[in-house]
Tab-separated table of C-alpha atoms in Angstrom:
chain	number	residue	atom	x	y	z
A	1296	MET	CA	42.606	0.865	26.209
A	1297	ALA	CA	39.275	-0.720	27.644
A	1298	ALA	CA	38.977	1.840	30.137
A	1299	SER	CA	39.363	4.652	27.674
A	1300	ARG	CA	36.436	3.663	25.689
A	1301	LYS	CA	33.394	6.276	26.043
A	1302	PRO	CA	30.859	4.739	28.432
A	1303	GLN	CA	27.509	3.909	26.744
A	1304	PRO	CA	24.710	5.674	27.500
A	1305	ASP	CA	21.903	4.225	29.809
A	1306	PRO	CA	18.735	3.052	27.852
A	1307	LEU	CA	16.569	4.458	29.948
A	1308	GLU	CA	17.913	7.922	29.875
A	1309	SER	CA	18.438	7.708	26.463
A	1310	LEU	CA	14.705	6.906	25.796
A	1311	LEU	CA	13.323	9.861	28.057
A	1312	SER	CA	15.762	12.597	26.718
A	1313	HIS	CA	14.812	11.765	23.238
A	1314	TRP	CA	10.760	11.625	23.916
A	1315	PRO	CA	9.758	13.259	20.971
A	1316	ASP	CA	7.966	16.892	21.202
A	1317	GLU	CA	5.051	15.747	18.722
A	1318	LEU	CA	4.180	12.756	21.224
A	1319	SER	CA	3.484	15.688	23.994
A	1320	GLY	CA	0.008	14.992	25.693
A	1321	GLN	CA	0.051	11.182	24.617
A	1322	CYS	CA	-0.740	9.095	27.355
A	1323	ALA	CA	-1.645	5.461	25.365
A	1324	PHE	CA	1.594	3.555	24.306
A	1325	GLU	CA	0.870	0.084	22.612
A	1326	VAL	CA	4.267	-1.816	22.180
A	1327	GLY	CA	4.223	-4.288	19.167
A	1328	LEU	CA	5.360	-7.242	21.422
A	1329	SER	CA	6.961	-10.318	19.798
A	1330	GLY	CA	8.647	-11.946	23.008
A	1331	GLY	CA	11.930	-11.596	21.579
A	1332	LEU	CA	14.828	-9.409	22.909
A	1333	ASP	CA	14.222	-6.232	21.375
A	1334	SER	CA	10.554	-5.887	22.068
A	1335	VAL	CA	11.063	-7.362	25.836
A	1336	ALA	CA	13.461	-4.382	26.328
A	1337	LEU	CA	11.354	-1.541	24.706
A	1338	LEU	CA	8.108	-2.874	26.909
A	1339	ALA	CA	10.369	-3.070	29.992
A	1340	LEU	CA	11.595	0.339	29.086
A	1341	LEU	CA	8.688	2.020	28.713
A	1342	CYS	CA	7.472	0.707	31.803
A	1343	ARG	CA	10.375	2.073	33.637
A	1344	ALA	CA	9.330	5.455	32.389
A	1345	ARG	CA	6.103	5.326	33.675
A	1346	GLU	CA	7.832	5.139	37.049
A	1347	ARG	CA	8.883	8.797	35.740
A	1348	ARG	CA	5.697	9.724	34.008
A	1349	PRO	CA	2.682	8.282	35.991
A	1350	GLU	CA	0.431	9.751	33.467
A	1351	LEU	CA	1.589	7.178	30.634
A	1352	GLU	CA	-0.787	3.939	30.261
A	1353	ILE	CA	1.332	1.106	28.685
A	1354	ARG	CA	0.250	-1.695	26.978
A	1355	ALA	CA	1.478	-4.454	24.351
A	1356	VAL	CA	0.065	-6.193	21.157
A	1357	HIS	CA	1.438	-9.384	20.079
A	1358	VAL	CA	0.460	-10.680	16.635
A	1359	HIS	CA	0.333	-14.576	16.434
A	1360	HIS	CA	1.364	-15.618	12.786
A	1361	GLY	CA	0.803	-19.384	13.611
A	1362	LEU	CA	3.920	-20.206	11.575
A	1363	SER	CA	5.834	-21.429	14.194
A	1364	PRO	CA	5.328	-24.697	16.540
A	1365	ASN	CA	6.250	-22.266	19.263
A	1366	ALA	CA	3.799	-19.435	18.629
A	1367	ASP	CA	1.383	-20.499	21.410
A	1368	ALA	CA	4.052	-20.842	23.788
A	1369	TRP	CA	5.471	-16.907	22.641
A	1370	ALA	CA	2.170	-15.918	23.273
A	1371	GLU	CA	1.873	-16.789	26.752
A	1372	HIS	CA	5.251	-15.720	27.326
A	1373	CYS	CA	4.142	-12.499	26.610
A	1374	ARG	CA	1.254	-12.807	28.849
A	1375	ALA	CA	3.551	-13.488	31.873
A	1376	LEU	CA	5.772	-10.854	30.953
A	1377	CYS	CA	3.179	-8.105	30.586
A	1378	ALA	CA	1.257	-9.492	33.915
A	1379	SER	CA	4.785	-8.911	35.600
A	1380	LEU	CA	5.308	-5.227	34.210
A	1381	GLY	CA	1.797	-4.151	34.893
A	1382	ALA	CA	0.664	-3.512	31.229
A	1383	SER	CA	-2.480	-5.067	29.610
A	1384	LEU	CA	-1.754	-7.058	26.369
A	1385	ARG	CA	-3.970	-7.927	23.312
A	1386	VAL	CA	-3.111	-11.069	21.367
A	1387	GLU	CA	-4.101	-10.884	17.192
A	1388	ARG	CA	-4.377	-14.137	15.783
A	1389	VAL	CA	-3.615	-13.556	12.147
A	1390	LYS	CA	-3.986	-15.960	8.726
A	1391	LEU	CA	-1.708	-15.404	6.164
A	1392	VAL	CA	-2.377	-15.890	2.628
A	1393	LEU	CA	0.088	-15.939	-0.065
A	1394	SER	CA	-0.693	-14.647	-3.655
A	1395	GLY	CA	1.291	-14.426	-6.404
A	1396	GLY	CA	4.551	-12.692	-6.361
A	1397	ASP	CA	4.205	-12.431	-2.306
A	1398	SER	CA	6.984	-13.398	0.044
A	1399	LEU	CA	5.785	-14.636	3.397
A	1400	GLU	CA	7.951	-12.348	4.941
A	1401	ALA	CA	6.184	-9.461	3.545
A	1402	VAL	CA	2.761	-10.928	4.058
A	1403	ALA	CA	3.244	-11.409	7.853
A	1404	ARG	CA	4.776	-7.972	7.901
A	1405	GLU	CA	1.481	-6.626	6.452
A	1406	ALA	CA	-0.412	-8.507	8.977
A	1407	ARG	CA	1.396	-7.167	11.546
A	1408	TYR	CA	1.004	-3.407	10.815
A	1409	GLN	CA	-2.834	-4.252	10.142
A	1410	ALA	CA	-2.925	-5.267	13.786
A	1411	TYR	CA	-1.184	-1.961	14.543
A	1412	ARG	CA	-3.653	-0.103	12.691
A	1413	ARG	CA	-6.176	-1.572	14.904
A	1414	SER	CA	-4.778	-0.110	17.991
A	1415	ALA	CA	-6.915	2.463	20.280
A	1416	ALA	CA	-3.642	4.017	21.660
A	1417	GLY	CA	-2.097	7.067	20.186
A	1418	VAL	CA	0.973	5.859	19.438
A	1419	VAL	CA	2.113	2.490	18.413
A	1420	VAL	CA	5.583	1.746	19.492
A	1421	LEU	CA	8.449	-0.660	17.748
A	1422	ALA	CA	11.959	-1.816	18.935
A	1423	HIS	CA	13.817	-1.609	15.686
A	1424	HIS	CA	17.554	-0.486	16.645
A	1425	LEU	CA	20.770	0.520	15.495
A	1426	ASP	CA	21.483	-3.108	13.764
A	1427	ASP	CA	17.976	-3.198	12.424
A	1428	GLN	CA	18.625	0.066	10.704
A	1429	ALA	CA	21.987	-0.449	9.263
A	1430	GLU	CA	20.684	-4.172	7.915
A	1431	THR	CA	17.735	-2.224	6.456
A	1432	VAL	CA	19.934	-0.017	4.611
A	1433	LEU	CA	22.258	-2.740	3.335
A	1434	LEU	CA	19.293	-4.794	2.302
A	1435	GLN	CA	17.739	-1.810	0.366
A	1436	LEU	CA	20.816	-1.592	-1.148
A	1437	LEU	CA	20.971	-4.955	-2.464
A	1438	ARG	CA	17.320	-4.919	-3.682
A	1439	GLY	CA	18.625	-2.204	-6.182
A	1440	GLY	CA	16.784	0.396	-3.743
A	1441	GLY	CA	16.509	4.124	-4.455
A	1442	ALA	CA	16.489	7.382	-2.211
A	1443	ARG	CA	13.220	6.577	-0.401
A	1444	ALA	CA	13.935	2.788	0.286
A	1445	LEU	CA	17.470	3.254	1.443
A	1446	ALA	CA	16.230	6.309	3.650
A	1447	ALA	CA	15.310	2.853	6.151
A	1448	MET	CA	13.018	3.617	8.774
A	1449	PRO	CA	11.966	6.948	10.298
A	1450	ALA	CA	12.148	7.394	14.214
A	1451	LEU	CA	8.654	8.667	14.065
A	1452	ARG	CA	5.980	8.933	11.583
A	1453	LYS	CA	2.187	8.816	11.529
A	1454	LEU	CA	0.884	5.012	10.574
A	1455	ASP	CA	-2.017	6.343	8.221
A	1456	ALA	CA	-3.066	9.943	7.910
A	1457	ASP	CA	-5.966	9.341	10.840
A	1458	GLY	CA	-4.359	6.951	12.464
A	1459	PRO	CA	-1.893	6.172	15.562
A	1460	TRP	CA	1.668	7.565	15.838
A	1461	LEU	CA	4.336	4.876	14.815
A	1462	TRP	CA	7.368	5.620	17.158
A	1463	ARG	CA	10.664	3.535	17.252
A	1464	PRO	CA	12.683	5.121	20.078
A	1465	LEU	CA	15.520	2.478	19.891
A	1466	LEU	CA	17.002	3.405	16.598
A	1467	GLY	CA	19.991	5.077	18.327
A	1468	LEU	CA	21.062	1.849	20.489
A	1469	ARG	CA	22.622	-1.127	19.755
A	1470	ARG	CA	21.345	-4.591	20.057
A	1471	ARG	CA	23.884	-5.352	22.955
A	1472	GLN	CA	23.024	-2.306	24.982
A	1473	LEU	CA	19.184	-3.960	24.956
A	1474	GLU	CA	20.454	-7.301	26.024
A	1475	ALA	CA	22.844	-5.804	28.704
A	1476	PHE	CA	19.534	-3.984	30.050
A	1477	VAL	CA	17.179	-6.706	29.951
A	1478	GLN	CA	19.867	-9.138	31.387
A	1479	ALA	CA	20.356	-6.509	34.396
A	1480	GLN	CA	16.251	-6.597	34.643
A	1481	GLY	CA	16.375	-10.476	35.227
A	1482	LEU	CA	13.985	-10.509	32.384
A	1483	SER	CA	13.852	-13.648	29.595
A	1484	TRP	CA	13.226	-13.444	26.042
A	1485	VAL	CA	12.249	-15.835	23.175
A	1486	GLU	CA	14.005	-16.743	20.586
A	1487	ASP	CA	12.543	-17.375	17.096
A	1488	GLU	CA	14.132	-20.246	15.290
A	1489	SER	CA	13.754	-18.809	11.871
A	1490	ASN	CA	16.216	-16.030	12.535
A	1491	GLN	CA	18.865	-18.884	12.093
A	1492	ASP	CA	17.262	-19.579	8.680
A	1493	GLU	CA	20.153	-18.158	6.192
A	1494	ARG	CA	17.709	-18.373	3.335
A	1495	TRP	CA	16.530	-15.172	4.305
A	1496	ARG	CA	18.619	-12.474	3.379
A	1497	ARG	CA	18.626	-10.339	6.582
A	1498	ASN	CA	19.854	-13.625	8.461
A	1499	LEU	CA	22.319	-14.241	5.881
A	1500	LEU	CA	23.674	-10.490	6.581
A	1501	ARG	CA	23.264	-10.935	10.393
A	1502	GLN	CA	24.894	-14.428	10.338
A	1503	ARG	CA	27.919	-14.250	7.946
A	1504	LEU	CA	28.584	-10.820	6.413
A	1505	LEU	CA	28.108	-8.124	9.111
A	1506	PRO	CA	30.602	-9.846	11.450
A	1507	GLN	CA	33.307	-9.759	9.081
A	1508	LEU	CA	32.205	-5.884	8.089
A	1509	GLU	CA	32.129	-5.144	11.570
A	1510	ALA	CA	35.580	-6.388	12.465
A	1511	ALA	CA	37.025	-4.209	9.682
A	1512	LEU	CA	34.825	-1.391	10.115
A	1513	PRO	CA	33.434	-1.004	13.726
A	1514	ASP	CA	31.361	2.049	13.223
A	1515	TYR	CA	29.406	0.802	10.085
A	1516	ARG	CA	26.243	1.313	12.079
A	1517	ARG	CA	26.932	4.510	12.611
A	1518	HIS	CA	28.193	5.549	9.102
A	1519	LEU	CA	25.202	3.625	7.530
A	1520	THR	CA	22.713	5.495	9.509
A	1521	ARG	CA	24.090	8.731	8.581
A	1522	SER	CA	23.567	8.209	5.064
A	1523	ALA	CA	20.023	6.951	5.509
A	1524	GLY	CA	19.310	10.391	7.282
A	1525	LEU	CA	20.967	12.130	4.423
A	1526	LEU	CA	18.769	9.879	1.545
A	1527	ALA	CA	15.653	10.705	3.795
A	1528	ASP	CA	16.516	14.605	2.969
A	1529	ALA	CA	16.779	13.680	-0.530
A	1530	ALA	CA	13.693	11.536	-0.880
A	1531	ALA	CA	11.850	14.225	0.835
A	1532	VAL	CA	13.044	16.859	-1.527
A	1533	LEU	CA	12.123	14.213	-4.570
A	1534	ASP	CA	8.286	14.055	-2.553
A	1535	GLU	CA	7.755	17.611	-2.661
A	1536	VAL	CA	9.080	18.386	-6.446
A	1537	ALA	CA	7.132	15.200	-7.517
A	1538	ALA	CA	3.615	16.057	-5.380
A	1539	GLN	CA	3.731	19.475	-7.123
A	1540	ASP	CA	4.167	18.026	-10.679
A	1541	LEU	CA	1.341	15.652	-10.096
A	1542	ALA	CA	-0.697	18.558	-8.726
A	1543	ALA	CA	0.290	20.122	-12.211
A	1544	CYS	CA	-0.444	17.334	-14.208
A	1545	ARG	CA	-4.003	16.444	-12.759
A	1546	ARG	CA	-7.426	16.194	-14.790
A	1547	GLU	CA	-10.367	14.699	-14.304
A	1548	GLY	CA	-9.643	10.569	-13.848
A	1549	GLY	CA	-6.107	10.718	-14.635
A	1550	LEU	CA	-3.217	12.977	-15.967
A	1551	ASP	CA	-2.652	15.260	-18.607
A	1552	LEU	CA	-0.023	14.229	-21.347
A	1553	ILE	CA	0.996	17.540	-22.313
A	1554	ARG	CA	1.540	18.627	-19.266
A	1555	TRP	CA	3.459	15.644	-17.976
A	1556	ARG	CA	5.256	15.425	-21.315
A	1557	GLY	CA	6.645	19.013	-20.623
A	1558	LEU	CA	8.652	17.647	-17.474
A	1559	SER	CA	12.317	16.391	-17.508
A	1560	ALA	CA	12.426	12.329	-18.033
A	1561	ALA	CA	13.627	12.181	-14.177
A	1562	ARG	CA	10.512	14.321	-12.912
A	1563	GLN	CA	8.137	12.424	-15.488
A	1564	ARG	CA	9.046	9.005	-13.732
A	1565	GLN	CA	8.763	10.682	-10.048
A	1566	CYS	CA	5.631	12.182	-11.064
A	1567	LEU	CA	3.993	8.677	-12.242
A	1568	LEU	CA	5.692	7.468	-9.104
A	1569	ALA	CA	3.862	9.664	-7.052
A	1570	TRP	CA	0.717	8.932	-8.597
A	1571	LEU	CA	1.000	5.505	-7.911
A	1572	ARG	CA	1.797	5.928	-4.040
A	1573	GLY	CA	-1.391	8.090	-3.717
A	1574	LEU	CA	-3.589	5.442	-5.463
A	1575	ALA	CA	-1.736	2.713	-2.919
A	1576	TRP	CA	-0.094	0.851	-5.522
A	1577	PRO	CA	3.448	-0.775	-5.392
A	1578	ALA	CA	5.849	0.774	-7.646
A	1579	PRO	CA	6.904	-1.184	-10.568
A	1580	GLU	CA	10.437	-2.453	-11.520
A	1581	PRO	CA	12.453	0.483	-12.875
A	1582	ASP	CA	13.052	-0.752	-16.148
A	1583	ALA	CA	9.293	-1.478	-16.789
A	1584	LEU	CA	8.439	2.003	-15.423
A	1585	ALA	CA	10.626	3.530	-18.234
A	1586	GLU	CA	9.531	1.344	-21.024
A	1587	PHE	CA	6.053	2.264	-20.438
A	1588	GLN	CA	7.321	6.347	-20.084
A	1589	ARG	CA	9.281	5.365	-23.185
A	1590	GLN	CA	5.769	4.225	-25.342
A	1591	ALA	CA	3.842	6.834	-23.508
A	1592	LEU	CA	5.773	9.338	-24.821
A	1593	GLU	CA	6.620	7.877	-28.404
A	1594	ALA	CA	3.516	5.820	-29.519
A	1595	GLY	CA	1.361	6.910	-32.039
A	1596	ALA	CA	-1.815	8.993	-31.131
A	1597	ALA	CA	-4.215	5.746	-32.024
A	1598	SER	CA	-1.796	3.668	-29.927
A	1599	CYS	CA	-2.432	2.690	-26.296
A	1600	PRO	CA	0.720	1.748	-24.247
A	1601	ARG	CA	-0.293	-0.132	-21.232
A	1602	LEU	CA	1.886	-1.074	-17.877
A	1603	SER	CA	-0.005	-4.182	-16.325
A	1604	LEU	CA	0.471	-3.934	-12.217
A	1605	ALA	CA	-0.521	-6.409	-9.305
A	1606	ARG	CA	-3.450	-3.707	-8.557
A	1607	GLY	CA	-4.128	-2.547	-12.052
A	1608	LEU	CA	-3.182	-1.101	-15.096
A	1609	LEU	CA	-2.008	2.067	-16.354
A	1610	TYR	CA	-2.479	3.255	-19.907
A	1611	ARG	CA	-2.060	6.298	-22.258
A	1612	TYR	CA	-4.756	7.056	-24.289
A	1613	ARG	CA	-5.364	10.294	-26.654
A	1614	ASP	CA	-4.416	12.999	-24.516
A	1615	GLY	CA	-3.976	11.680	-21.152
A	1616	LEU	CA	-2.861	8.945	-18.605
A	1617	PHE	CA	-4.982	6.739	-16.845
A	1618	ALA	CA	-5.233	4.066	-14.054
A	1619	LEU	CA	-7.589	1.443	-14.348
A	1620	PRO	CA	-7.965	-0.893	-10.911
A	1621	ALA	CA	-7.485	-4.655	-11.074
A	1622	LEU	CA	-10.808	-6.278	-11.842
A	1623	PRO	CA	-12.337	-9.563	-12.136
A	1624	ALA	CA	-13.155	-10.886	-15.329
A	1625	PRO	CA	-16.988	-9.619	-16.079
A	1626	ALA	CA	-19.611	-12.338	-15.905
A	1627	ALA	CA	-23.377	-11.803	-16.562
A	1628	VAL	CA	-25.556	-9.956	-13.808
A	1629	SER	CA	-29.000	-9.937	-13.495
A	1630	LEU	CA	-30.341	-6.240	-12.566
A	1631	GLY	CA	-34.223	-7.293	-12.387
A	1632	ALA	CA	-36.758	-4.538	-12.737
A	1633	VAL	CA	-35.105	-1.194	-12.744
A	1634	GLU	CA	-36.106	1.918	-11.087
A	1635	PRO	CA	-34.467	4.628	-13.285
A	1636	GLU	CA	-34.587	7.228	-10.760
A	1637	ALA	CA	-31.894	5.237	-8.973
A	1638	GLU	CA	-28.154	5.056	-9.723
A	1639	ARG	CA	-26.929	1.630	-8.914
A	1640	LEU	CA	-23.288	0.410	-8.690
A	1641	VAL	CA	-22.636	-2.684	-10.333
A	1642	GLN	CA	-19.574	-3.812	-8.091
A	1643	GLU	CA	-19.142	-7.013	-10.391
A	1644	TRP	CA	-18.459	-5.045	-13.281
A	1645	GLY	CA	-16.502	-2.157	-11.407
A	1646	GLY	CA	-19.058	0.551	-12.715
A	1647	THR	CA	-21.849	2.439	-12.196
A	1648	LEU	CA	-25.476	2.389	-13.997
A	1649	SER	CA	-27.675	5.191	-13.799
A	1650	TRP	CA	-30.263	6.942	-16.190
A	1651	GLU	CA	-31.150	9.717	-17.914
A	1652	TRP	CA	-34.544	10.960	-19.524
A	1653	ARG	CA	-33.825	12.028	-23.214
A	1654	GLN	CA	-36.112	12.579	-26.236
A	1655	SER	CA	-34.931	9.005	-27.631
A	1656	GLY	CA	-34.645	6.333	-25.162
A	1657	LEU	CA	-35.745	3.058	-24.078
A	1658	PRO	CA	-39.602	2.751	-22.721
A	1659	ALA	CA	-40.198	2.533	-19.232
A	1660	GLU	CA	-41.735	-0.836	-19.939
A	1661	ALA	CA	-38.761	-2.158	-21.043
A	1662	LEU	CA	-37.061	-1.537	-17.607
A	1663	ALA	CA	-39.734	-2.955	-15.609
A	1664	ARG	CA	-39.483	-6.391	-17.475
A	1665	GLY	CA	-36.007	-6.781	-15.993
A	1666	LEU	CA	-32.796	-6.299	-17.104
A	1667	SER	CA	-29.302	-7.764	-17.346
A	1668	LEU	CA	-25.606	-6.637	-17.782
A	1669	ARG	CA	-23.380	-9.107	-19.950
A	1670	PRO	CA	-19.685	-9.088	-21.456
A	1671	ARG	CA	-19.399	-8.713	-25.023
A	1672	GLU	CA	-18.776	-12.037	-26.852
A	1673	GLY	CA	-17.985	-10.382	-30.649
A	1674	GLY	CA	-20.218	-10.115	-33.466
A	1675	GLU	CA	-22.812	-7.878	-31.608
A	1676	ARG	CA	-24.691	-5.414	-33.377
A	1677	LEU	CA	-26.798	-2.518	-32.713
A	1678	ALA	CA	-29.808	-0.799	-35.022
A	1679	ALA	CA	-28.146	2.993	-35.877
A	1680	GLY	CA	-29.858	5.197	-38.060
A	1681	MET	CA	-29.446	2.850	-41.512
A	1682	GLY	CA	-28.758	-0.364	-40.843
A	1683	ARG	CA	-27.024	-2.137	-37.971
A	1684	LYS	CA	-23.461	-1.377	-36.856
A	1685	PRO	CA	-21.097	-3.497	-34.765
A	1686	VAL	CA	-20.877	-2.719	-31.103
A	1687	LYS	CA	-16.845	-2.268	-31.309
A	1688	ASN	CA	-17.286	0.598	-33.842
A	1689	PHE	CA	-19.708	2.521	-31.495
A	1690	LEU	CA	-17.056	2.290	-28.734
A	1691	GLN	CA	-14.508	3.301	-31.104
A	1692	GLU	CA	-16.618	6.494	-32.352
A	1693	ALA	CA	-17.237	7.335	-28.861
A	1694	GLY	CA	-13.728	7.957	-27.745
A	1695	ILE	CA	-13.494	4.823	-25.236
A	1696	ALA	CA	-10.391	3.796	-24.493
A	1697	PRO	CA	-9.337	-0.151	-25.641
A	1698	PRO	CA	-8.954	-1.070	-22.060
A	1699	LEU	CA	-12.343	0.009	-21.168
A	1700	ARG	CA	-13.711	-1.370	-24.471
A	1701	GLU	CA	-12.952	-4.819	-22.894
A	1702	ARG	CA	-15.256	-4.752	-20.229
A	1703	TRP	CA	-17.835	-2.198	-21.402
A	1704	PRO	CA	-21.519	-3.941	-20.349
A	1705	LEU	CA	-24.053	-4.466	-22.980
A	1706	LEU	CA	-27.318	-4.116	-21.486
A	1707	CYS	CA	-29.715	-6.873	-22.432
A	1708	ASP	CA	-33.494	-7.533	-21.997
A	1709	ALA	CA	-34.910	-10.613	-19.872
A	1710	ASP	CA	-34.013	-12.425	-23.186
A	1711	GLY	CA	-31.047	-11.872	-23.938
A	1712	ARG	CA	-31.790	-9.305	-26.654
A	1713	VAL	CA	-28.854	-6.659	-26.345
A	1714	LEU	CA	-30.592	-3.207	-26.119
A	1715	ALA	CA	-28.050	-0.437	-25.573
A	1716	LEU	CA	-24.297	0.002	-25.063
A	1717	PRO	CA	-25.100	2.364	-21.627
A	1718	GLY	CA	-23.544	5.612	-22.102
A	1719	VAL	CA	-22.651	4.998	-25.526
A	1720	ALA	CA	-25.796	3.835	-27.732
A	1721	VAL	CA	-29.281	2.499	-27.507
A	1722	ASP	CA	-30.563	0.475	-30.162
A	1723	ALA	CA	-32.539	2.941	-32.670
A	1724	GLU	CA	-35.195	0.436	-33.243
A	1725	LEU	CA	-36.326	0.692	-29.577
A	1726	ALA	CA	-35.444	4.168	-28.941
A	1727	CYS	CA	-38.531	5.390	-31.230
A	1728	GLY	CA	-39.845	7.880	-28.343
A	1729	PRO	CA	-38.918	10.170	-25.432
A	1730	GLY	CA	-37.679	7.438	-23.172
A	1731	TRP	CA	-34.814	6.221	-20.269
A	1732	TRP	CA	-31.321	6.657	-21.774
A	1733	PRO	CA	-28.740	4.574	-19.767
A	1734	LEU	CA	-25.551	5.920	-18.586
A	1735	TRP	CA	-22.396	3.818	-17.392
A	1736	ARG	CA	-19.455	5.498	-15.628
A	1737	PRO	CA	-16.359	2.898	-14.896
A	1738	LEU	CA	-14.724	3.207	-11.630
A	1739	SER	CA	-11.580	4.694	-11.813
A	1740	ALA	CA	-9.062	4.090	-9.404
A	1741	GLU	CA	-8.732	7.721	-8.800
A	1742	PRO	CA	-10.692	9.036	-5.826
A	1743	ARG	CA	-13.380	10.908	-6.422
């Protein structure tokens, strides 16, 4: 029986025969080198390929997370390996900072990819293989992932629009094939002790579940990878339709509610997800997205349904859908003497202050004496045509959306007197003749 088995392909020949056409002309390749078996195999294979393609420049990057007591030893192992193979190495030391809801695994992964983005090479090469791909499909399925998640890892993509290529040439090879190759080359690798920690789902799959699955279904890796390819096609179609819908629904600062409402329910959700991807915001939980969709469609005209996300806020107001980036709570900011000809970005407030000459505005002397922006505390009033009117009434009458009202600044003089609501109203007692009218433009999550 053993003699009838199909011979395993040579890893080097597999690498060379599947070299992507898109990488023709690329000479500089940088391997993401952890020092583990997979990345050692990849670096050795590319160095062997260099014998056939002498124009190749092979280098490596090791990301030092500092999480393991063996991290320094791993970096030294990578230095010695690269020296023996004739490949240059850069070591990137990163500091991982966890914020609310982030997993250590996700933060470490993002740190690695940031290091890859800093590569001077045209191609960053990663050592994910067939076993990794099958595990990724199963993990995404267990997390309830959709078509985009279940499509798993593409063999080739751009890391960023203007960044290097990201190439995974080993997705057709088993880990055991790579191990046999590395042993035949007489190379060694490091073992990450965290790979035995079954608190991580991938390790639990790898150590306990997948051996049982393989015993019953030896070809499960190929089957899962085939499903991932089919789902990648489905995800590509979804993305194309969503991109068309998003383009049709766009309006200044957000999406047009009427046009978005005209889409089917599924396309409405896909349109919102495409919008969020374009903003580089993470996708919300499906239930949260569906609830925001329901409220955006059903809530009364005076309502303002919201969906709070880690990166900001989605909200519906009147006839539009809008995205407001997350910003810290505003505090008083001194502007000093103001030159009205100059537009000023007030980063702390997430907006831009500019000035316009009008028949009724603030005198230049008021600007020269110094101004400040401060948050509303409640009860502030401005002089109107007859009497004094609450600031909140001015904002409501101007059609300012509630999320923007909550952080709309008051423009005050050096003594703290409220002079204006920029872009909305100037105190009528001060604007008694031609002068400067303050304008306020909140920063949008949408690129201008």
